[in-house]
CSV table of C-alpha atoms and ligand atoms in Angstrom, one decimal:
chain,number,residue,atom,x,y,z
L,1,MET,CA,-40.6,-45.6,18.5
L,2,HIS,CA,-38.5,-44.4,21.5
L,3,GLU,CA,-40.3,-41.1,21.9
L,4,THR,CA,-43.7,-42.9,22.3
L,5,MET,CA,-42.4,-44.9,25.2
L,6,VAL,CA,-41.0,-41.8,26.8
L,7,ALA,CA,-44.2,-39.9,26.2
L,8,GLN,CA,-46.2,-42.7,27.8
L,9,SER,CA,-44.1,-42.8,30.9
L,10,LEU,CA,-44.2,-39.0,31.2
L,11,LEU,CA,-48.0,-39.0,30.8
L,12,THR,CA,-48.3,-41.7,33.6
L,13,ALA,CA,-45.9,-39.8,35.9
L,14,ILE,CA,-47.7,-36.4,35.3
L,15,SER,CA,-51.1,-38.0,35.7
L,16,ASP,CA,-50.1,-39.5,39.0
L,17,GLU,CA,-48.9,-36.2,40.3
L,18,ALA,CA,-52.0,-34.4,39.1
L,19,ALA,CA,-54.2,-36.9,40.9
L,20,LYS,CA,-52.1,-36.4,44.1
L,21,HIS,CA,-52.5,-32.6,43.8
L,22,ASN,CA,-56.1,-32.9,42.5
L,23,ALA,CA,-55.2,-30.2,39.9
L,24,LYS,CA,-55.0,-30.0,36.2
L,25,PRO,CA,-51.5,-30.0,34.9
L,26,VAL,CA,-50.9,-27.3,32.3
L,27,GLY,CA,-47.1,-27.6,31.8
L,28,ALA,CA,-44.2,-29.8,32.5
L,29,LYS,CA,-40.5,-29.4,32.3
L,30,ILE,CA,-38.2,-32.3,31.5
L,31,SER,CA,-34.5,-32.6,31.0
L,32,CYS,CA,-32.4,-35.1,29.3
L,33,GLY,CA,-28.9,-35.5,28.0
L,34,LYS,CA,-27.8,-34.1,24.7
L,35,LEU,CA,-26.7,-37.5,23.5
L,36,SER,CA,-30.1,-39.1,24.1
L,37,ALA,CA,-31.9,-39.8,20.9
L,38,ILE,CA,-35.0,-37.7,21.9
L,39,ASN,CA,-36.4,-35.5,19.2
L,40,ASP,CA,-38.3,-32.6,20.9
L,41,GLU,CA,-41.0,-32.3,18.2
L,42,THR,CA,-41.5,-36.1,18.0
L,43,LEU,CA,-41.8,-36.3,21.7
L,44,CYS,CA,-44.3,-33.4,22.0
L,45,PHE,CA,-46.3,-34.9,19.1
L,46,ALA,CA,-46.4,-38.3,20.7
L,47,PHE,CA,-47.4,-36.8,24.1
L,48,GLU,CA,-50.1,-34.7,22.6
L,49,ALA,CA,-51.6,-37.7,20.9
L,50,LEU,CA,-51.5,-39.8,24.0
L,51,ALA,CA,-52.8,-37.0,26.2
L,52,LYS,CA,-56.0,-36.6,24.2
L,53,GLY,CA,-59.0,-37.1,26.4
L,54,THR,CA,-56.9,-37.2,29.6
L,55,PRO,CA,-56.4,-34.4,32.1
L,56,CYS,CA,-53.0,-33.8,30.5
L,57,GLU,CA,-54.6,-32.7,27.2
L,58,GLY,CA,-53.1,-29.4,26.0
L,59,LEU,CA,-50.2,-29.6,28.4
L,60,GLN,CA,-47.1,-27.8,27.2
L,61,LEU,CA,-43.9,-29.8,27.4
L,62,GLN,CA,-40.7,-28.0,27.8
L,63,ILE,CA,-37.5,-30.0,27.1
L,64,GLU,CA,-34.1,-29.0,28.3
L,65,HIS,CA,-31.1,-30.7,26.9
L,66,LYS,CA,-28.3,-31.0,29.4
L,67,PRO,CA,-24.7,-30.5,28.2
L,68,ILE,CA,-22.5,-33.5,27.9
L,69,ARG,CA,-20.1,-33.9,30.8
L,70,ALA,CA,-16.6,-35.2,30.7
L,71,SER,CA,-14.0,-36.0,33.3
L,72,CYS,CA,-10.5,-34.7,32.7
L,73,LYS,CA,-7.7,-37.3,33.0
L,74,ASN,CA,-5.2,-34.6,33.7
L,75,CYS,CA,-6.7,-32.6,36.5
L,76,ASN,CA,-9.7,-34.9,37.4
L,77,GLN,CA,-12.2,-32.1,37.1
L,78,ASP,CA,-15.6,-32.7,35.5
L,79,PHE,CA,-16.7,-30.2,32.9
L,80,ASP,CA,-19.3,-29.5,30.2
L,81,VAL,CA,-18.1,-30.6,26.7
L,82,GLU,CA,-18.4,-28.0,24.0
L,83,PHE,CA,-18.0,-29.8,20.7
L,84,SER,CA,-16.6,-26.8,18.9
L,85,ARG,CA,-13.8,-26.8,21.4
L,86,PRO,CA,-13.5,-30.1,23.2
L,87,ARG,CA,-11.1,-29.6,26.0
L,88,CYS,CA,-11.0,-29.3,29.8
L,89,SER,CA,-12.4,-26.0,30.9
L,90,ASN,CA,-10.1,-26.1,33.9
L,91,CYS,CA,-6.7,-27.0,32.6
L,92,GLY,CA,-7.2,-27.1,28.8
L,93,SER,CA,-6.2,-30.7,28.4
L,94,GLU,CA,-7.7,-32.7,25.6
L,95,ASP,CA,-7.3,-36.0,27.4
L,96,PHE,CA,-10.7,-36.6,28.9
L,97,GLU,CA,-13.3,-39.3,29.2
L,98,LEU,CA,-17.0,-38.7,28.4
L,99,LEU,CA,-19.3,-39.3,31.3
L,100,PRO,CA,-22.7,-41.1,30.9
L,101,ASP,CA,-25.4,-39.0,29.3
L,102,ALA,CA,-27.8,-37.3,31.7
L,103,PRO,CA,-31.0,-39.4,32.3
L,104,LEU,CA,-34.4,-38.2,31.3
L,105,ILE,CA,-35.9,-36.4,34.3
L,106,LEU,CA,-39.3,-34.9,35.0
L,107,GLU,CA,-38.1,-31.7,36.6
L,108,GLU,CA,-41.3,-29.9,37.4
L,109,ILE,CA,-45.0,-29.8,36.7
L,110,GLU,CA,-47.0,-26.7,36.5
L,111,PHE,CA,-50.6,-26.9,37.7
L,112,GLN,CA,-53.5,-24.7,36.8
L,113,THR,CA,-54.3,-22.2,39.5
L,114,ASP,CA,-57.6,-20.4,39.9
J,201,ZN,ZN1,-8.3,-30.7,33.2
Protein backbone atom coordinates (compact mmCIF):
# COMPACT_ATOMS: atom_id res chain seq x y z
CA MET A 1 0.00 0.00 0.00
CA HIS A 2 1.28 3.43 -1.02
CA GLU A 3 0.38 5.10 2.28
CA THR A 4 2.44 2.61 4.29
CA MET A 5 5.56 3.53 2.34
CA VAL A 6 4.83 7.22 2.78
CA ALA A 7 4.18 6.72 6.49
CA GLN A 8 7.45 4.80 6.85
CA SER A 9 9.52 7.51 5.18
CA LEU A 10 7.77 10.20 7.24
CA LEU A 11 8.47 8.29 10.41
CA THR A 12 12.15 7.98 9.48
CA ALA A 13 12.43 11.68 8.62
CA ILE A 14 10.65 12.81 11.79
CA SER A 15 12.67 10.43 13.98
CA ASP A 16 15.91 11.75 12.48
CA GLU A 17 14.90 15.34 13.22
CA ALA A 18 13.76 14.44 16.72
CA ALA A 19 17.13 12.81 17.42
CA LYS A 20 18.90 15.96 16.18
CA HIS A 21 16.80 18.18 18.43
CA ASN A 22 16.78 15.65 21.25
CA ALA A 23 13.07 16.32 21.71
CA LYS A 24 9.84 14.37 21.45
CA PRO A 25 7.87 15.17 18.31
CA VAL A 26 4.19 15.77 19.03
CA GLY A 27 2.96 16.97 15.66
CA ALA A 28 3.96 17.21 12.03
CA LYS A 29 2.61 19.05 9.07
CA ILE A 30 2.98 17.65 5.61
CA SER A 31 1.71 18.81 2.28
CA CYS A 32 1.10 17.03 -0.98
CA GLY A 33 -0.61 17.65 -4.27
CA LYS A 34 -4.33 17.13 -4.66
CA LEU A 35 -3.75 14.60 -7.41
CA SER A 36 -1.57 12.40 -5.27
CA ALA A 37 -3.29 9.21 -4.27
CA ILE A 38 -2.85 9.80 -0.57
CA ASN A 39 -5.80 9.15 1.65
CA ASP A 40 -5.48 11.14 4.88
CA GLU A 41 -7.13 8.59 7.10
CA THR A 42 -5.20 5.68 5.65
CA LEU A 43 -1.94 7.58 6.03
CA CYS A 44 -2.66 8.59 9.63
CA PHE A 45 -3.67 5.03 10.45
CA ALA A 46 -0.52 3.59 8.87
CA PHE A 47 1.63 6.15 10.65
CA GLU A 48 0.03 5.43 14.00
CA ALA A 49 0.64 1.72 13.59
CA LEU A 50 4.28 2.19 12.60
CA ALA A 51 4.94 4.78 15.30
CA LYS A 52 3.81 2.49 18.12
CA GLY A 53 6.67 2.06 20.57
CA THR A 54 8.79 4.77 18.92
CA PRO A 55 9.28 8.38 20.09
CA CYS A 56 6.73 9.33 17.43
CA GLU A 57 3.92 7.44 19.12
CA GLY A 58 0.85 9.66 19.50
CA LEU A 59 2.13 12.25 17.05
CA GLN A 60 -0.59 14.19 15.25
CA LEU A 61 -0.23 14.33 11.50
CA GLN A 62 -1.69 17.27 9.66
CA ILE A 63 -2.03 16.91 5.92
CA GLU A 64 -2.47 19.83 3.61
CA HIS A 65 -3.53 19.23 0.03
CA LYS A 66 -2.03 21.75 -2.34
CA PRO A 67 -4.16 22.97 -5.23
CA ILE A 68 -3.38 21.76 -8.70
CA ARG A 69 -1.41 24.25 -10.75
CA ALA A 70 -1.72 24.91 -14.43
CA SER A 71 0.07 27.05 -16.93
CA CYS A 72 -2.02 29.18 -19.28
CA LYS A 73 -1.13 28.82 -22.94
CA ASN A 74 -2.65 32.20 -23.71
CA CYS A 75 -0.96 34.50 -21.20
CA ASN A 76 1.71 32.14 -19.78
CA GLN A 77 0.62 32.69 -16.18
CA ASP A 78 0.56 29.85 -13.68
CA PHE A 79 -2.60 29.55 -11.64
CA ASP A 80 -4.51 27.25 -9.24
CA VAL A 81 -7.04 25.08 -11.03
CA GLU A 82 -10.55 25.03 -9.66
CA PHE A 83 -12.35 22.07 -11.08
CA SER A 84 -15.73 23.73 -10.80
CA ARG A 85 -14.44 26.49 -13.08
CA PRO A 86 -11.32 25.35 -14.92
CA ARG A 87 -9.95 28.44 -16.59
CA CYS A 88 -7.05 30.83 -16.24
CA SER A 89 -7.53 33.14 -13.26
CA ASN A 90 -5.62 35.84 -15.10
CA CYS A 91 -7.15 36.00 -18.59
CA GLY A 92 -10.04 33.53 -18.41
CA SER A 93 -8.65 31.28 -21.16
CA GLU A 94 -9.56 27.60 -21.07
CA ASP A 95 -6.45 26.68 -23.01
CA PHE A 96 -3.98 25.56 -20.36
CA GLU A 97 -1.67 22.75 -19.41
CA LEU A 98 -1.70 21.03 -16.01
CA LEU A 99 1.60 21.24 -14.16
CA PRO A 100 3.08 18.28 -12.28
CA ASP A 101 1.40 17.57 -8.97
CA ALA A 102 3.07 19.02 -5.87
CA PRO A 103 5.40 16.52 -4.20
CA LEU A 104 4.90 15.26 -0.69
CA ILE A 105 6.78 17.57 1.64
CA LEU A 106 7.38 17.40 5.35
CA GLU A 107 6.67 21.05 6.14
CA GLU A 108 7.29 21.25 9.84
CA ILE A 109 7.61 19.24 13.01
CA GLU A 110 6.29 20.34 16.33
CA PHE A 111 8.30 19.30 19.36
CA GLN A 112 7.20 18.97 22.92
CA THR A 113 8.22 21.91 25.02
CA ASP A 114 8.45 21.84 28.77
ZN1 LIG B 1 -4.26 33.14 -19.04
